[in-house]
Amino acid sequence: MSFEPVLTKNVGHPEAVTLEGYVARGGYESLKKAFGMKPAELVQLVKDSGLRGRGGAGFPAGTKWGFLPQEHPGPIYMVVNFDESEPGTFKDRYIADNDPHQIIEGVIVSSYATRASGAFIFIRGEFLAQAKIMEKAIQEAYKGGYLGKNIQGSGYDLECVLHRGAGAYVCGEETAMLEALEGKRGWPRTKPPFPAVEGAFGKPTVINNVETLCCVPHIINKGATWFTGLGTEKSSGMKLYGISGHVNNPGVYELPMGIPCNELIEKYGGGMRGGKKVKAVIPGGVSTGVLTADELDCPMDFEGPIGRGCLGLGTAGLMVMNEQTCMVTVLRNIVRFFAHESCGQCTPCREGAQWMYRILNRIIEGEGTIEDVNTLLELAETQGALPGKTICGLADGTAWAVKTIITKFRSEFDAMVTDNVAIGN
Amino acid sequence: MTWESIDRLTPIDQPAETLLDEAFRKDILDRAAKYPAKRAALLPALHAAQEKLGPLSDQVMVEIAELLAISPADVLDTATFYDMFTREERGRHLIGVCESLSCELCGCNELLDALTEKLGITPGQTSNDKRFSLVTMQCIGACDFAPAMLIDGELHKTVSVEHLDEILRKYT
């Protein structure tokens, strides 16, 4: 069965960036259908579709919406996670560059389904060009009667505000994002209360990733059965895969969930640059761990990477490394990232990442010992929200990178500390 | 070591003129009105102030605090958390080289070395002629164009050392 892309169908049609061009290509069609349904019916539709969050965690979107209190008297808010800071990830940027109104359409129908009266699109500060594109699209949508009061005569009101971050990875964590939205430092909140109960400005709030919301209009247009017909049983639908690193054609590719990793690299990534062999692949952002060359048959759905010792599919931003890559240096790069981005609230993360970074520097400078490698593993075991040591999952990212890279490439670490031999370089 | 102390009973001299003009204040208050709480306009205000007036001075932060009815300490607390806000003087152009994994795999270290050689500065420094400041950045979401760098917010894609002279020439 051939797959017809929907999320990227407007790529290559630059006119679709404008409201007029977007509507001419079938945009905002889902609104008519959505406004003819009750919000609860839409939530059920999304539940039936099995849509899972595309931002990294893979939590079922319909279930998340279901956590909002029923009959809440005050306002409910929708916060759109466009922080896209996970290294290796650039899919949401790609949507904004090519099809900003698709995002707004997703926001409108999802806000209607969750009975939200205000939507805040939180875009990372570095995406200045994309912020301008989105701001223009929002203005157009207001003028065209797609935002504001009585949208398209439906009686539904929605205000939409674009909010720029200012350079902090941790703000991709949903409660840190709420803090940044409220004008504070991006420190993740302790949960409970969960955002669905007490989120932005103390009100019930639903937070979804850009790509997740973009799936919703297509589910409304084509039905839940169409969506579950794509992908795998537990990971339905299509997915935007990002490929970068040592491949010939880095980029974003829309495919049904579950495509094997090696097919993605060969068929879409254009194979390895210089005809070299694959050594390792990070499945979805540096938090997720690493797949080895022997694990490339891994289906790229939510379950595949977990079955191979990774934290998960993450954002499906693959980073591909060739046979000459030194995995110790790769790990140092990743740990440096987490050491830099730790918000500083929790000691295991703040001190642990710095400590691991110093150890890795020592190893690379030729001063490391076997004991150092073991210390890294020990520190990784005591990091993160999964073992219950930190408020948010940032340290889990560090831990998973350290655990999987050392376990799967132990010989490289041992060679470096015993013989001072670097692989590759 | 000496302690700096302030006699809080004597009023502090008010600066002769404010740094934020009326149009700026109106713009921020209009923005603030879109949120359920005024303070939510803090990040937009800091972005706008830095774009207009450069590094965030004490006085600018005090004025923003007054505008949004929060304490200056809250403004300082928020501003210093985020990488994009700066309190230090920078050059006319800010070069940010992404040093995340895909960019490192594709050669950002060579790029940084070449920039250091050309400009005579290491990351975190400003050139003597105040033309450029150089910083390293965490993933800028342009891994498909690795190695990537931002100059004054403008993305430069798949940069190689040979391209650098031509790129830098644009920024005077």
XYZ file of C-alpha atoms in Angstrom:
597
model
C 0.000 0.000 0.000
C 1.463 3.328 -0.966
C 1.433 6.021 1.658
C 0.295 9.505 0.842
C 1.803 12.165 3.091
C -0.618 14.480 4.863
C 1.485 16.470 7.341
C 3.906 17.452 4.587
C 1.487 17.618 1.674
C 1.984 21.376 1.366
C 5.773 21.137 1.210
C 6.825 22.325 -2.232
C 3.777 24.576 -2.467
C 5.126 27.868 -1.129
C 1.743 29.553 -1.617
C 0.382 27.401 1.250
C 2.275 29.582 3.719
C -0.426 32.223 3.269
C -3.986 31.813 4.510
C -5.379 32.068 0.995
C -3.007 29.460 -0.388
C -3.622 27.158 2.546
C -7.399 27.311 2.151
C -7.054 26.749 -1.597
C -5.210 23.530 -0.846
C -7.964 22.259 1.407
C -6.913 23.955 4.612
C -9.273 24.697 7.524
C -11.690 22.062 6.203
C -11.633 20.161 9.498
C -13.120 23.152 11.322
C -16.516 22.756 9.676
C -16.670 19.109 10.641
C -15.300 19.752 14.139
C -17.783 22.518 14.917
C -20.566 20.144 13.924
C -19.468 17.789 16.692
C -19.506 18.095 20.460
C -16.109 18.553 22.173
C -16.565 15.218 23.969
C -17.105 13.487 20.624
C -13.839 14.931 19.343
C -11.980 13.735 22.441
C -13.443 10.276 21.834
C -12.396 10.429 18.176
C -8.809 11.225 19.151
C -8.909 8.426 21.746
C -10.167 6.025 19.077
C -7.395 7.070 16.708
C -4.772 6.000 19.263
C -2.861 9.247 18.618
C 0.151 9.371 20.917
C 2.175 12.494 21.736
C 4.822 13.308 19.136
C 6.967 15.445 21.459
C 8.925 12.581 22.965
C 6.920 10.838 25.670
C 4.333 9.161 23.436
C 1.496 9.642 25.908
C -1.969 9.054 24.375
C -3.312 12.492 23.448
C -6.992 11.663 23.941
C -6.315 10.292 27.418
C -4.403 13.458 28.285
C -7.357 15.561 27.169
C -9.627 13.365 29.262
C -7.766 14.395 32.435
C -9.206 17.912 32.202
C -11.927 18.451 34.808
C -15.445 18.204 33.425
C -17.801 21.121 34.007
C -14.924 23.418 34.978
C -16.430 26.865 35.547
C -13.340 28.976 34.723
C -11.097 29.146 31.686
C -9.115 26.217 30.312
C -5.878 26.870 28.431
C -4.122 25.142 25.570
C -0.334 25.444 25.563
C 1.410 24.415 22.373
C 4.849 22.976 22.885
C 6.951 24.440 20.087
C 10.108 24.504 22.192
C 11.730 21.823 20.006
C 15.116 21.811 21.718
C 15.951 18.111 21.847
C 19.218 17.742 19.908
C 18.489 15.984 16.627
C 14.960 17.349 16.308
C 13.767 19.815 13.682
C 10.383 18.480 12.536
C 8.219 21.209 14.069
C 10.473 23.878 12.582
C 9.909 22.148 9.240
C 6.127 22.372 9.622
C 6.280 26.076 10.536
C 8.620 26.833 7.638
C 6.335 25.174 5.110
C 2.842 25.127 6.539
C 2.213 27.443 9.517
C -1.569 27.413 9.110
C -1.624 23.654 9.574
C -0.365 24.295 13.116
C -3.037 26.922 13.725
C -5.770 24.647 12.385
C -4.571 21.913 14.755
C -4.583 24.383 17.628
C -8.123 25.564 16.873
C -9.766 22.139 16.618
C -7.825 20.796 19.613
C -8.686 23.845 21.697
C -12.345 23.419 20.754
C -12.192 19.743 21.710
C -10.684 20.577 25.091
C -12.992 23.606 25.561
C -9.976 25.902 25.867
C -10.578 29.633 25.515
C -6.952 30.657 25.170
C -4.061 29.074 23.293
C -0.436 29.963 23.945
C 2.071 28.802 21.351
C 5.401 28.535 23.152
C 8.134 28.719 20.518
C 11.818 28.467 21.370
C 13.681 31.775 21.282
C 16.216 30.669 18.689
C 13.441 30.108 16.128
C 13.253 33.790 15.277
C 12.415 33.231 11.607
C 9.708 30.724 12.523
C 8.293 33.089 15.165
C 7.855 35.702 12.442
C 6.141 33.177 10.151
C 3.820 32.067 12.951
C 3.030 35.633 14.039
C 2.051 36.511 10.479
C -0.095 33.383 10.172
C -1.852 34.158 13.467
C -2.627 37.698 12.260
C -4.011 36.298 9.004
C -6.124 33.785 10.905
C -7.576 36.553 13.081
C -8.410 38.614 9.997
C -9.934 35.618 8.251
C -12.182 34.856 11.214
C -10.386 31.657 12.202
C -9.296 33.068 15.553
C -10.980 35.499 17.922
C -14.704 35.733 18.590
C -17.286 33.461 17.012
C -14.896 31.529 14.772
C -16.500 30.932 11.345
C -19.922 31.578 12.853
C -19.646 28.634 15.223
C -20.107 30.607 18.411
C -16.726 29.356 19.628
C -14.169 31.966 20.797
C -10.417 31.392 20.909
C -7.596 33.819 21.574
C -4.142 32.770 20.422
C -0.831 34.238 21.591
C 2.665 33.413 20.358
C 5.136 33.352 23.245
C 8.880 33.248 22.591
C 11.209 31.358 24.907
C 14.712 32.608 25.518
C 17.118 29.724 25.229
C 16.560 27.010 27.820
C 16.147 23.345 26.840
C 14.380 22.550 30.102
C 11.409 24.697 29.016
C 10.380 21.825 26.765
C 9.361 20.086 30.001
C 5.734 21.033 30.257
C 5.669 22.584 33.713
C 8.930 24.487 33.102
C 7.211 25.805 29.986
C 4.313 27.045 32.108
C 6.729 28.859 34.406
C 8.435 30.503 31.418
C 5.026 31.444 30.047
C 4.185 33.087 33.354
C 7.370 35.160 33.223
C 9.484 33.135 35.623
C 12.664 31.079 35.369
C 12.022 27.750 33.705
C 12.035 25.526 36.746
C 9.913 22.395 36.407
C 7.139 22.151 38.990
C 6.657 19.257 41.344
C 3.663 17.148 40.382
C 0.914 16.753 41.410
C -0.920 18.958 40.738
C -0.686 18.029 37.078
C -1.253 20.749 34.468
C -4.634 19.271 33.533
C -5.819 20.290 36.999
C -3.624 23.296 37.744
C -1.507 24.486 34.844
C -0.967 27.869 33.210
C -1.997 30.717 35.497
C -3.391 28.174 37.944
C -6.051 26.963 35.486
C -6.590 23.539 33.911
C -4.223 23.334 30.977
C -3.548 20.898 28.190
C -0.065 20.896 26.684
C 0.594 19.229 23.335
C 3.436 19.106 20.869
C 3.084 20.868 17.508
C 3.147 17.673 15.433
C 0.579 16.007 17.709
C -1.832 18.886 17.187
C -1.187 18.837 13.432
C -2.390 15.226 13.328
C -5.796 16.144 14.774
C -7.322 17.937 11.734
C -6.352 14.978 9.523
C -7.979 12.554 11.965
C -11.127 14.679 11.888
C -11.100 14.807 8.075
C -10.257 11.174 7.405
C -11.478 9.372 10.503
C -9.956 7.382 13.334
C -9.978 4.173 11.307
C -7.830 5.744 8.598
C -5.322 6.736 11.304
C -5.221 3.363 13.015
C -4.786 1.809 9.564
C -1.408 3.515 9.375
C 1.543 2.493 11.475
C 1.535 -0.319 13.992
C -0.969 -1.575 16.522
C 0.349 0.444 19.467
C 1.797 3.308 17.425
C -0.848 4.419 14.982
C -0.583 7.031 12.293
C 2.143 8.767 10.378
C 5.239 10.329 11.845
C 7.728 12.965 10.870
C 11.184 11.416 11.038
C 14.199 13.696 11.126
C 17.511 12.300 9.954
C 20.849 14.008 10.528
C 24.500 13.156 11.032
C 26.635 11.153 8.622
C 23.972 10.553 5.959
C 23.765 11.819 2.395
C 20.316 13.406 2.608
C 19.571 14.780 6.070
C 16.007 16.050 6.361
C 12.424 15.435 7.469
C 10.509 12.466 6.049
C 6.854 11.652 6.696
C 6.162 7.932 6.891
C 3.824 5.524 8.640
C 5.010 4.612 12.133
C 7.171 1.545 12.458
C 9.462 1.840 9.450
C 12.704 -0.022 10.213
C 15.674 2.142 11.139
C 17.907 0.830 8.332
C 15.242 1.491 5.701
C 14.944 5.066 6.921
C 18.675 5.578 6.607
C 19.113 3.835 3.256
C 15.942 4.730 1.410
C 15.249 8.210 2.770
C 18.477 9.418 4.356
C 20.236 8.523 1.115
C 22.608 6.090 2.787
C 25.862 6.860 4.522
C 28.110 9.649 3.336
C 31.268 8.351 1.668
C 29.876 4.812 1.581
C 30.935 4.208 5.171
C 29.223 1.790 7.531
C 26.820 2.746 10.312
C 28.224 2.441 13.798
C 25.394 3.807 15.904
C 22.057 5.603 15.626
C 20.350 7.765 18.217
C 16.647 7.030 17.631
C 14.993 10.251 18.712
C 17.075 12.949 20.316
C 20.084 12.550 22.579
C 17.943 11.625 25.613
C 16.871 8.342 24.111
C 20.108 6.336 24.126
C 21.637 4.593 21.174
C 21.067 1.721 18.742
C 24.050 -0.264 17.475
C 24.716 -1.389 13.896
C 23.285 -4.805 14.836
C 20.002 -3.277 15.956
C 19.100 -1.387 12.791
C 16.173 -3.667 12.038
C 14.499 -1.796 14.897
C 10.992 -0.635 13.929
C 10.824 3.096 14.535
C 7.612 3.116 16.532
C 7.104 3.818 20.231
C 7.953 0.234 21.204
C 10.914 -0.592 18.941
C 13.702 1.412 20.607
C 12.441 0.468 24.110
C 12.862 -3.191 23.180
C 16.499 -2.458 22.402
C 17.431 -0.792 25.664
C 16.610 2.778 24.697
C 14.458 5.206 26.653
C 11.998 5.350 23.764
C 11.344 6.679 20.288
C 11.641 10.206 21.653
C 11.108 12.787 18.948
C 12.105 10.417 16.125
C 15.004 12.700 15.294
C 17.612 10.153 14.228
C 21.288 11.013 14.541
C 23.389 8.664 12.471
C 27.067 8.000 13.180
C 29.541 6.263 10.894
C 32.140 3.625 11.752
C 34.861 6.229 12.386
C 32.969 7.929 15.180
C 34.487 7.817 18.675
C 31.659 6.965 21.054
C 33.470 8.418 24.064
C 33.533 11.791 22.324
C 29.881 11.379 21.364
C 28.967 10.737 24.986
C 30.972 13.747 26.110
C 29.053 15.933 23.672
C 25.731 14.643 25.014
C 26.692 14.969 28.678
C 28.044 18.479 28.090
C 24.616 19.364 26.706
C 22.796 18.102 29.789
C 25.322 19.664 32.159
C 24.740 22.986 30.434
C 20.965 22.666 30.358
C 20.308 21.388 33.886
C 18.111 24.017 35.525
C 19.911 23.545 38.822
C 16.946 22.669 41.030
C 17.776 19.041 41.822
C 21.203 18.050 43.108
C 21.546 14.677 41.291
C 21.054 16.398 37.946
C 22.928 19.644 38.613
C 25.984 18.032 40.201
C 25.743 14.658 38.502
C 25.890 15.923 34.940
C 28.821 18.226 35.716
C 30.623 15.393 37.449
C 30.082 13.047 34.501
C 31.296 15.739 32.113
C 34.507 16.158 34.107
C 35.056 12.393 34.158
C 34.589 12.153 30.392
C 37.016 15.007 29.817
C 39.520 13.198 32.003
C 39.079 9.980 30.040
C 39.480 11.735 26.690
C 42.578 13.554 27.929
C 44.128 10.169 28.654
C 43.895 10.405 32.447
C 40.929 8.059 32.916
C 40.765 4.757 34.757
C 38.439 1.758 34.620
C 37.046 3.048 37.910
C 35.983 6.258 36.123
C 33.899 4.280 33.634
C 32.223 2.428 36.491
C 31.562 5.706 38.294
C 29.796 6.999 35.193
C 27.501 3.988 35.211
C 26.880 4.301 38.925
C 25.990 7.987 38.573
C 23.660 7.192 35.693
C 21.799 4.689 37.861
C 21.110 7.334 40.497
C 19.896 10.074 38.118
C 16.508 11.079 36.995
C 12.795 11.052 37.574
C 12.395 7.352 36.779
C 14.405 6.269 39.834
C 12.558 9.058 41.650
C 15.528 11.328 42.306
C 14.603 14.468 40.395
C 11.585 16.648 39.655
C 11.706 16.289 35.882
C 13.082 13.889 33.305
C 16.061 15.937 32.132
C 18.469 13.810 34.153
C 16.889 10.654 32.733
C 18.142 11.819 29.363
C 21.678 12.065 30.707
C 21.364 8.724 32.433
C 20.024 6.898 29.407
C 22.723 8.240 27.116
C 25.432 7.231 29.583
C 23.953 3.805 30.306
C 23.276 2.722 26.738
C 26.425 4.155 25.159
C 28.754 2.665 27.782
C 26.966 -0.684 27.901
C 26.791 -1.060 24.135
C 30.268 0.324 23.404
C 32.111 -0.667 26.570
C 35.225 -1.805 24.689
C 35.838 1.707 23.360
C 35.798 3.152 26.853
C 38.058 0.401 28.168
C 40.480 0.861 25.282
C 40.708 4.546 25.979
C 41.361 4.216 29.705
C 43.803 1.312 29.453
C 45.721 2.000 26.244
C 44.699 5.583 25.549
C 43.408 4.506 22.147
C 40.619 6.466 20.527
C 38.484 4.662 17.994
C 38.001 6.471 14.755
C 39.777 9.772 15.217
C 37.013 42.089 51.050
C 34.657 45.024 51.356
C 30.925 45.036 51.665
C 28.801 47.242 49.561
C 25.955 48.587 51.646
C 22.968 50.728 50.881
C 21.335 53.027 53.357
C 17.735 52.225 52.630
C 16.375 55.220 54.541
C 17.828 57.749 52.135
C 15.934 57.878 48.865
C 18.000 56.737 45.886
C 18.530 59.379 43.231
C 16.083 58.850 40.436
C 17.710 58.739 37.008
C 17.117 61.921 35.047
C 15.308 60.166 32.245
C 13.787 56.769 31.687
C 15.264 54.353 29.193
C 11.995 52.867 28.023
C 9.942 55.311 26.006
C 6.157 55.628 25.927
C 5.700 53.603 22.747
C 7.710 50.745 24.242
C 5.696 50.815 27.465
C 2.429 50.860 25.618
C 3.518 47.970 23.448
C 4.470 45.864 26.488
C 1.275 46.708 28.362
C -0.765 45.798 25.270
C 1.042 42.479 25.165
C 0.495 41.970 28.888
C -3.248 42.477 28.375
C -3.319 39.321 26.228
C -2.340 37.187 29.223
C -4.331 36.474 32.388
C -1.422 37.855 34.456
C 0.720 40.903 33.745
C 3.985 39.197 34.640
C 3.577 36.846 31.669
C 4.783 39.707 29.483
C 8.203 39.555 31.145
C 9.962 37.414 28.532
C 8.515 39.481 25.660
C 9.554 42.661 27.496
C 13.103 41.429 28.042
C 13.393 40.360 24.387
C 12.147 43.735 23.219
C 14.340 45.704 25.624
C 17.471 43.814 24.662
C 16.734 44.197 20.969
C 16.222 47.935 21.364
C 18.762 48.909 24.003
C 21.343 46.134 24.073
C 22.492 44.301 27.202
C 20.011 44.419 30.056
C 21.126 47.134 32.451
C 19.988 47.459 36.061
C 17.900 50.476 35.175
C 16.107 48.740 32.324
C 15.225 45.871 34.629
C 13.964 48.231 37.325
C 11.777 49.991 34.754
C 10.410 46.711 33.428
C 9.692 45.644 37.001
C 7.686 48.795 37.608
C 5.854 48.390 34.331
C 4.767 44.838 35.148
C 4.252 45.490 38.880
C 6.822 42.950 40.087
C 10.033 43.372 42.039
C 13.322 44.137 40.267
C 14.741 41.002 41.887
C 12.107 38.919 40.088
C 13.134 40.447 36.784
C 16.810 39.750 37.488
C 15.975 36.213 38.589
C 14.139 35.470 35.365
C 16.515 37.295 33.026
C 19.631 35.546 34.274
C 18.099 32.096 33.831
C 17.880 32.279 30.048
C 20.830 31.984 27.675
C 19.499 34.502 25.204
C 19.410 37.376 27.669
C 22.701 39.064 28.417
C 23.935 41.604 30.931
C 27.301 41.965 29.223
C 28.337 44.239 26.393
C 28.610 42.338 23.151
C 29.977 43.097 19.715
C 27.804 44.474 16.933
C 27.148 40.958 15.652
C 26.650 37.786 17.616
C 27.928 34.573 16.060
C 26.420 31.466 17.629
C 27.923 28.188 16.509
C 25.825 25.127 17.292
C 27.902 22.514 19.070
C 25.320 19.791 19.481
C 25.919 16.248 18.335
C 24.912 16.417 14.670
C 26.882 19.624 14.221
C 29.898 18.117 15.985
C 29.662 15.018 13.758
C 29.596 17.289 10.721
C 32.478 19.527 11.740
C 31.492 22.366 14.086
C 34.804 22.084 15.929
C 36.722 22.871 12.729
C 34.382 25.814 12.246
C 35.028 27.093 15.762
C 38.795 26.729 15.336
C 38.671 28.664 12.071
C 36.556 31.437 13.628
C 38.926 31.663 16.567
C 41.834 32.018 14.174
C 40.106 34.592 11.947
C 38.664 36.752 14.705
C 41.277 36.213 17.387
C 38.625 35.329 19.985
C 37.460 32.172 21.686
C 33.814 31.422 22.506
C 32.552 33.873 25.111
C 34.784 36.714 23.869
C 34.294 39.863 21.799
C 36.728 41.035 19.133
C 38.787 44.157 19.878
C 37.032 46.149 17.169
C 33.679 45.203 18.792
C 32.533 43.773 15.473
C 31.858 40.215 16.586
C 31.088 38.259 19.718
C 31.429 34.504 19.477
C 29.386 32.010 21.487
C 28.678 28.314 21.257
C 25.025 27.279 21.254
C 23.177 24.170 22.258
C 21.141 22.502 19.511
C 19.476 25.202 17.399
C 17.098 22.786 15.674
C 18.893 22.860 12.346
C 20.536 19.420 12.417
C 19.517 18.858 8.781
C 21.851 21.731 7.929
C 24.756 20.715 10.175
C 27.086 22.334 10.894
C 24.852 25.327 11.419
C 25.359 28.738 12.940
C 23.277 31.771 13.726
C 24.510 35.311 13.161
C 22.188 37.870 14.740
C 19.451 35.267 14.603
C 19.935 34.513 10.898
C 20.565 30.850 10.139
C 23.582 29.871 8.078
C 23.258 26.338 6.779
C 25.848 23.612 6.208
C 28.697 26.027 6.748
C 32.191 24.985 5.766
C 35.413 26.710 6.709
C 35.818 27.903 3.086
C 32.482 29.755 3.304
C 33.352 31.722 6.409
C 35.046 34.750 4.825
C 32.179 35.280 2.449
C 29.583 34.939 5.206
C 31.364 37.255 7.634
C 31.845 39.954 4.985
C 28.110 40.689 5.176
C 28.362 41.784 8.783
C 30.240 45.054 9.211
